[in-house]
Amino acid sequence: MLAPMLRVLHSNSPTRLADRLAVSLGEAAPDLFGPGHIVVPNQATGTWLKMELARKCGDLPSMAFSTFEEALQELITPGSARILTRAHLELLLNANLPLLLERAPQIFEPVVRWIFGPSGERLRSPQGDARMAQLALELSNIFWEYITDRWDLMLSWRQGRGILRESDPFLTQTERWQRELFHQLFGDGGLRSSLRGPKWILPPEFSELPDDQRVPVRTVHFFALAQIPRSWQVILHTLAQTTECIVYYINPCEAFWEDAPTMDEPGELPSAHPLLSSLGRVGAADLRFLASLSGYNDEPCFEQPEGETRLSTLQRALLANDPAVHGHLTDTSIKIIAAPTMERECDILCNEIWQIV
């Protein structure tokens, strides 16, 4: 089913997308229902976008810049529900995991054995406490990935059904205790229901809220939205039924490269650029989803990269989906550096920034 109020703007330049957002804000009539909303992937992008829009449009006191989860909370009628975020989930597990493990000792036996040892030698020891905290952090990350990208799994667990059939015993056992922990947290009578205040909901449950618990908003702008989890896709579809949703998507290629075969795949269509084939899998999935949801209601806002450097040459090749190699430039606009860990990558970026400054 198409979302009738969804539009997608494509560009290879964030600055160009910011320009189009400024135009949209300038053309929009005053919102009768409240402030407009701009959804950004993170606070750093929001800070940059605020400065760009302030330079183009002046002060925008009525605009709310929010991450996806913050925007969902702002779209819920005050006092009716609260969004349970990743930070909340981590706090719940850190504070309550020992108690939750005691409620079903047989199911959680492999977990308790890993934390405290086969004979409980790490019970009430610093090492046992450290493993408990380590497990709580890891489980909050795993469960959040389930919530955002495997909501179908969560729905199966909520109905008391597992998804593994005659699988490896270790995997079956792991799903069993994870499913039990999910019920202890979010099932009927679970830990979530004991929290004070309005009912707490997971982000995908936003789509289940009745209309009188949602704040009516005329337009929501999604800027630089990328790597859209499947649960977020359902939310976006729900919003677009009653609210104008404009997605400003950073797209390196002006061709329909998401459906092009890779270099190794046979077919009559031209192959995608090798970098698009090898590194653009997530972007291709986003573009296919947005195209199907909007019915190709999109607007291209691409611009040609300037200059004669390795970087600009590569950008032009990506823009045109041209896999051919043009020239052999030797400048340093592109550097490939081995960074085996995230820490090493940050060190390299820090050094590069200091050299520029």
GROMACS .gro file of C-alpha atoms in nm:
model
  357
    1MET     CA    1   0.000   0.000   0.000
    2LEU     CA    2   0.144   0.337  -0.101
    3ALA     CA    3   0.180   0.616   0.151
    4PRO     CA    4  -0.008   0.905  -0.013
    5MET     CA    5   0.179   1.183   0.171
    6LEU     CA    6   0.542   1.078   0.130
    7ARG     CA    7   0.792   1.257  -0.093
    8VAL     CA    8   1.164   1.184  -0.138
    9LEU     CA    9   1.433   1.435  -0.240
   10HIS     CA   10   1.761   1.285  -0.362
   11SER     CA   11   2.097   1.458  -0.371
   12ASN     CA   12   2.465   1.376  -0.349
   13SER     CA   13   2.521   1.695  -0.148
   14PRO     CA   14   2.398   1.752   0.212
   15THR     CA   15   2.427   2.127   0.153
   16ARG     CA   16   2.195   2.103  -0.147
   17LEU     CA   17   1.943   1.910   0.060
   18ALA     CA   18   1.966   2.176   0.331
   19ASP     CA   19   1.890   2.436   0.064
   20ARG     CA   20   1.578   2.244  -0.043
   21LEU     CA   21   1.471   2.209   0.320
   22ALA     CA   22   1.508   2.584   0.364
   23VAL     CA   23   1.290   2.640   0.056
   24SER     CA   24   1.026   2.399   0.190
   25LEU     CA   25   1.020   2.579   0.524
   26GLY     CA   26   0.991   2.915   0.351
   27GLU     CA   27   0.701   2.798   0.133
   28ALA     CA   28   0.511   2.628   0.415
   29ALA     CA   29   0.211   2.800   0.567
   30PRO     CA   30   0.215   2.845   0.947
   31ASP     CA   31   0.140   2.514   1.117
   32LEU     CA   32  -0.198   2.538   1.284
   33PHE     CA   33  -0.132   2.233   1.500
   34GLY     CA   34   0.204   2.323   1.650
   35PRO     CA   35   0.572   2.344   1.558
   36GLY     CA   36   0.715   2.168   1.259
   37HIS     CA   37   0.943   1.872   1.308
   38ILE     CA   38   1.281   1.796   1.153
   39VAL     CA   39   1.411   1.445   1.222
   40VAL     CA   40   1.787   1.395   1.206
   41PRO     CA   41   1.991   1.073   1.248
   42ASN     CA   42   2.203   1.214   1.533
   43GLN     CA   43   2.271   1.530   1.730
   44ALA     CA   44   2.583   1.618   1.528
   45THR     CA   45   2.380   1.631   1.207
   46GLY     CA   46   2.115   1.834   1.388
   47THR     CA   47   2.371   2.092   1.502
   48TRP     CA   48   2.510   2.130   1.150
   49LEU     CA   49   2.162   2.159   1.000
   50LYS     CA   50   2.058   2.422   1.254
   51MET     CA   51   2.354   2.638   1.152
   52GLU     CA   52   2.279   2.591   0.782
   53LEU     CA   53   1.913   2.679   0.820
   54ALA     CA   54   1.989   2.976   1.047
   55ARG     CA   55   2.223   3.110   0.780
   56LYS     CA   56   1.959   3.069   0.510
   57CYS     CA   57   1.634   3.142   0.693
   58GLY     CA   58   1.725   3.322   1.013
   59ASP     CA   59   1.599   3.209   1.352
   60LEU     CA   60   1.346   2.922   1.349
   61PRO     CA   61   1.201   2.911   1.702
   62SER     CA   62   0.905   2.694   1.605
   63MET     CA   63   1.111   2.415   1.448
   64ALA     CA   64   1.197   2.108   1.658
   65PHE     CA   65   1.516   1.919   1.568
   66SER     CA   66   1.494   1.565   1.702
   67THR     CA   67   1.630   1.218   1.659
   68PHE     CA   68   1.382   0.954   1.546
   69GLU     CA   69   1.292   0.837   1.898
   70GLU     CA   70   1.266   1.194   2.030
   71ALA     CA   71   1.036   1.285   1.743
   72LEU     CA   72   0.810   0.990   1.820
   73GLN     CA   73   0.776   1.110   2.179
   74GLU     CA   74   0.686   1.459   2.057
   75LEU     CA   75   0.417   1.307   1.833
   76ILE     CA   76   0.245   1.136   2.127
   77THR     CA   77  -0.020   1.319   2.328
   78PRO     CA   78   0.141   1.428   2.659
   79GLY     CA   79   0.053   1.196   2.944
   80SER     CA   80  -0.071   0.909   2.725
   81ALA     CA   81   0.251   0.712   2.664
   82ARG     CA   82   0.629   0.733   2.679
   83ILE     CA   83   0.882   0.592   2.434
   84LEU     CA   84   1.123   0.344   2.593
   85THR     CA   85   1.461   0.424   2.439
   86ARG     CA   86   1.785   0.232   2.415
   87ALA     CA   87   1.921   0.420   2.718
   88HIS     CA   88   1.613   0.324   2.921
   89LEU     CA   89   1.655  -0.041   2.822
   90GLU     CA   90   2.019  -0.041   2.932
   91LEU     CA   91   1.923   0.111   3.269
   92LEU     CA   92   1.646  -0.148   3.321
   93LEU     CA   93   1.881  -0.437   3.255
   94ASN     CA   94   2.165  -0.296   3.465
   95ALA     CA   95   1.937  -0.244   3.764
   96ASN     CA   96   1.722  -0.556   3.741
   97LEU     CA   97   1.908  -0.835   3.557
   98PRO     CA   98   2.007  -1.027   3.877
   99LEU     CA   99   1.644  -1.023   3.996
  100LEU     CA  100   1.513  -1.131   3.653
  101LEU     CA  101   1.754  -1.426   3.639
  102GLU     CA  102   1.626  -1.552   3.974
  103ARG     CA  103   1.266  -1.573   3.853
  104ALA     CA  104   1.328  -1.867   3.616
  105PRO     CA  105   1.646  -2.041   3.740
  106GLN     CA  106   1.611  -2.347   3.518
  107ILE     CA  107   1.575  -2.148   3.196
  108PHE     CA  108   1.852  -1.905   3.288
  109GLU     CA  109   2.088  -2.176   3.418
  110PRO     CA  110   2.340  -2.143   3.128
  111VAL     CA  111   2.348  -1.765   3.177
  112VAL     CA  112   2.403  -1.790   3.553
  113ARG     CA  113   2.674  -2.054   3.496
  114TRP     CA  114   2.857  -1.818   3.257
  115ILE     CA  115   2.838  -1.529   3.504
  116PHE     CA  116   2.926  -1.705   3.829
  117GLY     CA  117   3.107  -2.017   3.710
  118PRO     CA  118   3.000  -2.388   3.714
  119SER     CA  119   3.018  -2.407   4.093
  120GLY     CA  120   2.929  -2.046   4.169
  121GLU     CA  121   3.287  -1.953   4.254
  122ARG     CA  122   3.234  -1.598   4.124
  123LEU     CA  123   2.918  -1.542   4.328
  124ARG     CA  124   2.933  -1.204   4.506
  125SER     CA  125   3.279  -1.140   4.367
  126PRO     CA  126   3.409  -0.844   4.162
  127GLN     CA  127   3.454  -1.073   3.862
  128GLY     CA  128   3.095  -1.193   3.885
  129ASP     CA  129   2.967  -0.836   3.918
  130ALA     CA  130   3.175  -0.732   3.617
  131ARG     CA  131   3.033  -1.016   3.407
  132MET     CA  132   2.679  -0.924   3.513
  133ALA     CA  133   2.733  -0.563   3.399
  134GLN     CA  134   2.898  -0.680   3.077
  135LEU     CA  135   2.604  -0.909   3.001
  136ALA     CA  136   2.349  -0.635   3.075
  137LEU     CA  137   2.519  -0.402   2.828
  138GLU     CA  138   2.546  -0.671   2.560
  139LEU     CA  139   2.182  -0.776   2.605
  140SER     CA  140   2.063  -0.415   2.578
  141ASN     CA  141   2.244  -0.389   2.242
  142ILE     CA  142   2.111  -0.722   2.117
  143PHE     CA  143   1.752  -0.656   2.227
  144TRP     CA  144   1.760  -0.309   2.073
  145GLU     CA  145   1.867  -0.461   1.740
  146TYR     CA  146   1.576  -0.705   1.770
  147ILE     CA  147   1.335  -0.418   1.845
  148THR     CA  148   1.451  -0.202   1.555
  149ASP     CA  149   1.520  -0.460   1.285
  150ARG     CA  150   1.357  -0.786   1.399
  151TRP     CA  151   1.020  -0.676   1.531
  152ASP     CA  152   0.867  -0.985   1.368
  153LEU     CA  153   1.076  -1.190   1.612
  154MET     CA  154   0.949  -0.983   1.903
  155LEU     CA  155   0.589  -1.035   1.790
  156SER     CA  156   0.644  -1.412   1.775
  157TRP     CA  157   0.788  -1.407   2.125
  158ARG     CA  158   0.499  -1.194   2.248
  159GLN     CA  159   0.263  -1.465   2.121
  160GLY     CA  160   0.467  -1.733   2.298
  161ARG     CA  161   0.622  -1.878   1.983
  162GLY     CA  162   0.986  -1.930   1.902
  163ILE     CA  163   1.126  -1.918   1.550
  164LEU     CA  164   1.387  -2.196   1.564
  165ARG     CA  165   1.273  -2.546   1.472
  166GLU     CA  166   1.500  -2.850   1.520
  167SER     CA  167   1.801  -2.623   1.510
  168ASP     CA  168   2.133  -2.645   1.688
  169PRO     CA  169   2.071  -2.718   2.062
  170PHE     CA  170   2.282  -2.420   2.166
  171LEU     CA  171   2.081  -2.181   1.945
  172THR     CA  172   1.752  -2.329   2.066
  173GLN     CA  173   1.860  -2.290   2.428
  174THR     CA  174   1.976  -1.933   2.363
  175GLU     CA  175   1.644  -1.834   2.206
  176ARG     CA  176   1.460  -1.995   2.496
  177TRP     CA  177   1.625  -1.784   2.766
  178GLN     CA  178   1.621  -1.469   2.552
  179ARG     CA  179   1.248  -1.517   2.492
  180GLU     CA  180   1.192  -1.563   2.866
  181LEU     CA  181   1.391  -1.248   2.940
  182PHE     CA  182   1.182  -1.058   2.684
  183HIS     CA  183   0.864  -1.168   2.867
  184GLN     CA  184   1.014  -1.070   3.202
  185LEU     CA  185   1.079  -0.722   3.060
  186PHE     CA  186   0.788  -0.651   2.825
  187GLY     CA  187   0.527  -0.925   2.868
  188ASP     CA  188   0.205  -0.907   3.069
  189GLY     CA  189   0.302  -0.829   3.426
  190GLY     CA  190   0.661  -0.771   3.320
  191LEU     CA  191   0.904  -0.514   3.451
  192ARG     CA  192   0.781  -0.249   3.207
  193SER     CA  193   0.429  -0.252   3.354
  194SER     CA  194   0.569  -0.168   3.700
  195LEU     CA  195   0.730   0.158   3.585
  196ARG     CA  196   0.568   0.474   3.713
  197GLY     CA  197   0.388   0.732   3.503
  198PRO     CA  198   0.218   0.681   3.165
  199LYS     CA  199   0.250   0.347   2.993
  200TRP     CA  200   0.589   0.284   2.836
  201ILE     CA  201   0.593   0.164   2.477
  202LEU     CA  202   0.865   0.042   2.245
  203PRO     CA  203   0.914   0.253   1.928
  204PRO     CA  204   0.744   0.001   1.692
  205GLU     CA  205   0.434   0.008   1.917
  206PHE     CA  206   0.381   0.371   1.816
  207SER     CA  207   0.189   0.239   1.514
  208GLU     CA  208  -0.057   0.068   1.750
  209LEU     CA  209  -0.156   0.387   1.932
  210PRO     CA  210  -0.508   0.517   1.868
  211ASP     CA  211  -0.545   0.848   1.686
  212ASP     CA  212  -0.648   1.038   1.999
  213GLN     CA  213  -0.307   0.960   2.153
  214ARG     CA  214  -0.113   1.116   1.864
  215VAL     CA  215  -0.037   1.485   1.821
  216PRO     CA  216  -0.158   1.608   1.479
  217VAL     CA  217   0.130   1.760   1.281
  218ARG     CA  218   0.115   1.899   0.932
  219THR     CA  219   0.466   1.807   0.808
  220VAL     CA  220   0.763   1.605   0.928
  221HIS     CA  221   1.098   1.647   0.751
  222PHE     CA  222   1.340   1.350   0.766
  223PHE     CA  223   1.687   1.483   0.692
  224ALA     CA  224   1.974   1.250   0.595
  225LEU     CA  225   1.768   0.950   0.695
  226ALA     CA  226   1.974   0.639   0.623
  227GLN     CA  227   1.996   0.270   0.712
  228ILE     CA  228   1.624   0.261   0.790
  229PRO     CA  229   1.547  -0.038   1.015
  230ARG     CA  230   1.243  -0.246   0.929
  231SER     CA  231   1.054  -0.138   1.240
  232TRP     CA  232   1.115   0.227   1.152
  233GLN     CA  233   0.978   0.156   0.802
  234VAL     CA  234   0.645   0.053   0.954
  235ILE     CA  235   0.639   0.372   1.162
  236LEU     CA  236   0.717   0.586   0.859
  237HIS     CA  237   0.436   0.420   0.665
  238THR     CA  238   0.195   0.487   0.954
  239LEU     CA  239   0.293   0.853   0.978
  240ALA     CA  240   0.262   0.909   0.605
  241GLN     CA  241  -0.106   0.808   0.609
  242THR     CA  242  -0.203   1.127   0.795
  243THR     CA  243   0.105   1.352   0.790
  244GLU     CA  244   0.309   1.494   0.505
  245CYS     CA  245   0.650   1.327   0.526
  246ILE     CA  246   0.941   1.465   0.323
  247VAL     CA  247   1.259   1.256   0.316
  248TYR     CA  248   1.587   1.427   0.225
  249TYR     CA  249   1.805   1.134   0.122
  250ILE     CA  250   2.180   1.153   0.051
  251ASN     CA  251   2.220   0.949  -0.266
  252PRO     CA  252   2.561   0.930  -0.441
  253CYS     CA  253   2.414   0.825  -0.776
  254GLU     CA  254   2.147   0.987  -0.994
  255ALA     CA  255   2.075   0.660  -1.179
  256PHE     CA  256   1.846   0.386  -1.047
  257TRP     CA  257   2.147   0.191  -0.926
  258GLU     CA  258   1.968   0.005  -0.647
  259ASP     CA  259   1.829  -0.248  -0.897
  260ALA     CA  260   2.139  -0.274  -1.116
  261PRO     CA  261   2.323  -0.610  -1.112
  262THR     CA  262   2.670  -0.630  -0.964
  263MET     CA  263   2.978  -0.682  -1.178
  264ASP     CA  264   2.961  -1.058  -1.117
  265GLU     CA  265   2.590  -1.097  -1.193
  266PRO     CA  266   2.471  -1.173  -1.546
  267GLY     CA  267   2.211  -0.950  -1.700
  268GLU     CA  268   2.134  -0.707  -1.978
  269LEU     CA  269   2.121  -0.402  -1.751
  270PRO     CA  270   2.446  -0.209  -1.697
  271SER     CA  271   2.631  -0.305  -1.382
  272ALA     CA  272   2.648  -0.079  -1.080
  273HIS     CA  273   2.972   0.096  -0.994
  274PRO     CA  274   3.198  -0.143  -0.795
  275LEU     CA  275   3.179   0.078  -0.484
  276LEU     CA  276   2.799   0.089  -0.505
  277SER     CA  277   2.790  -0.289  -0.543
  278SER     CA  278   3.027  -0.361  -0.255
  279LEU     CA  279   2.946  -0.083  -0.006
  280GLY     CA  280   2.600   0.037  -0.106
  281ARG     CA  281   2.387  -0.260  -0.005
  282VAL     CA  282   2.219  -0.077   0.284
  283GLY     CA  283   2.157   0.233   0.072
  284ALA     CA  284   2.006   0.021  -0.206
  285ALA     CA  285   1.762  -0.134   0.045
  286ASP     CA  286   1.664   0.214   0.169
  287LEU     CA  287   1.602   0.340  -0.186
  288ARG     CA  288   1.390   0.038  -0.279
  289PHE     CA  289   1.178   0.085   0.034
  290LEU     CA  290   1.131   0.460  -0.021
  291ALA     CA  291   1.046   0.408  -0.387
  292SER     CA  292   0.783   0.144  -0.310
  293LEU     CA  293   0.633   0.351  -0.028
  294SER     CA  294   0.618   0.680  -0.218
  295GLY     CA  295   0.531   0.536  -0.559
  296TYR     CA  296   0.844   0.703  -0.701
  297ASN     CA  297   0.718   1.043  -0.585
  298ASP     CA  298   1.069   1.184  -0.578
  299GLU     CA  299   1.267   1.488  -0.684
  300PRO     CA  300   1.633   1.483  -0.798
  301CYS     CA  301   1.856   1.760  -0.660
  302PHE     CA  302   2.198   1.641  -0.773
  303GLU     CA  303   2.497   1.859  -0.848
  304GLN     CA  304   2.817   1.793  -1.038
  305PRO     CA  305   3.129   1.770  -0.819
  306GLU     CA  306   3.383   2.038  -0.905
  307GLY     CA  307   3.759   2.007  -0.937
  308GLU     CA  308   4.004   1.765  -1.096
  309THR     CA  309   4.112   1.553  -0.803
  310ARG     CA  310   4.086   1.183  -0.731
  311LEU     CA  311   3.793   1.250  -0.499
  312SER     CA  312   3.595   1.465  -0.744
  313THR     CA  313   3.665   1.216  -1.026
  314LEU     CA  314   3.535   0.932  -0.812
  315GLN     CA  315   3.229   1.136  -0.709
  316ARG     CA  316   3.144   1.206  -1.075
  317ALA     CA  317   3.184   0.838  -1.160
  318LEU     CA  318   2.948   0.741  -0.877
  319LEU     CA  319   2.700   1.011  -0.976
  320ALA     CA  320   2.682   0.876  -1.332
  321ASN     CA  321   2.716   0.510  -1.226
  322ASP     CA  322   3.020   0.486  -1.451
  323PRO     CA  323   3.249   0.199  -1.345
  324ALA     CA  324   3.523   0.297  -1.591
  325VAL     CA  325   3.849   0.441  -1.455
  326HIS     CA  326   3.925   0.790  -1.588
  327GLY     CA  327   4.284   0.913  -1.558
  328HIS     CA  328   4.554   0.837  -1.304
  329LEU     CA  329   4.562   1.136  -1.073
  330THR     CA  330   4.815   1.128  -0.792
  331ASP     CA  331   4.684   1.387  -0.544
  332THR     CA  332   4.605   1.307  -0.180
  333SER     CA  333   4.233   1.388  -0.183
  334ILE     CA  334   4.168   1.016  -0.116
  335LYS     CA  335   4.369   0.820   0.138
  336ILE     CA  336   4.328   0.451   0.222
  337ILE     CA  337   4.466   0.376   0.567
  338ALA     CA  338   4.451   0.046   0.757
  339ALA     CA  339   4.233   0.092   1.066
  340PRO     CA  340   4.163  -0.251   1.219
  341THR     CA  341   3.966  -0.112   1.515
  342MET     CA  342   3.729   0.174   1.584
  343GLU     CA  343   3.982   0.323   1.828
  344ARG     CA  344   4.254   0.324   1.561
  345GLU     CA  345   4.015   0.483   1.312
  346CYS     CA  346   3.940   0.763   1.559
  347ASP     CA  347   4.313   0.816   1.621
  348ILE     CA  348   4.378   0.851   1.248
  349LEU     CA  349   4.089   1.093   1.199
  350CYS     CA  350   4.206   1.299   1.496
  351ASN     CA  351   4.558   1.323   1.354
  352GLU     CA  352   4.423   1.424   1.012
  353ILE     CA  353   4.209   1.697   1.167
  354TRP     CA  354   4.501   1.832   1.368
  355GLN     CA  355   4.711   1.848   1.050
  356ILE     CA  356   4.440   2.048   0.875
  357VAL     CA  357   4.398   2.285   1.171
   0.00000   0.00000   0.00000
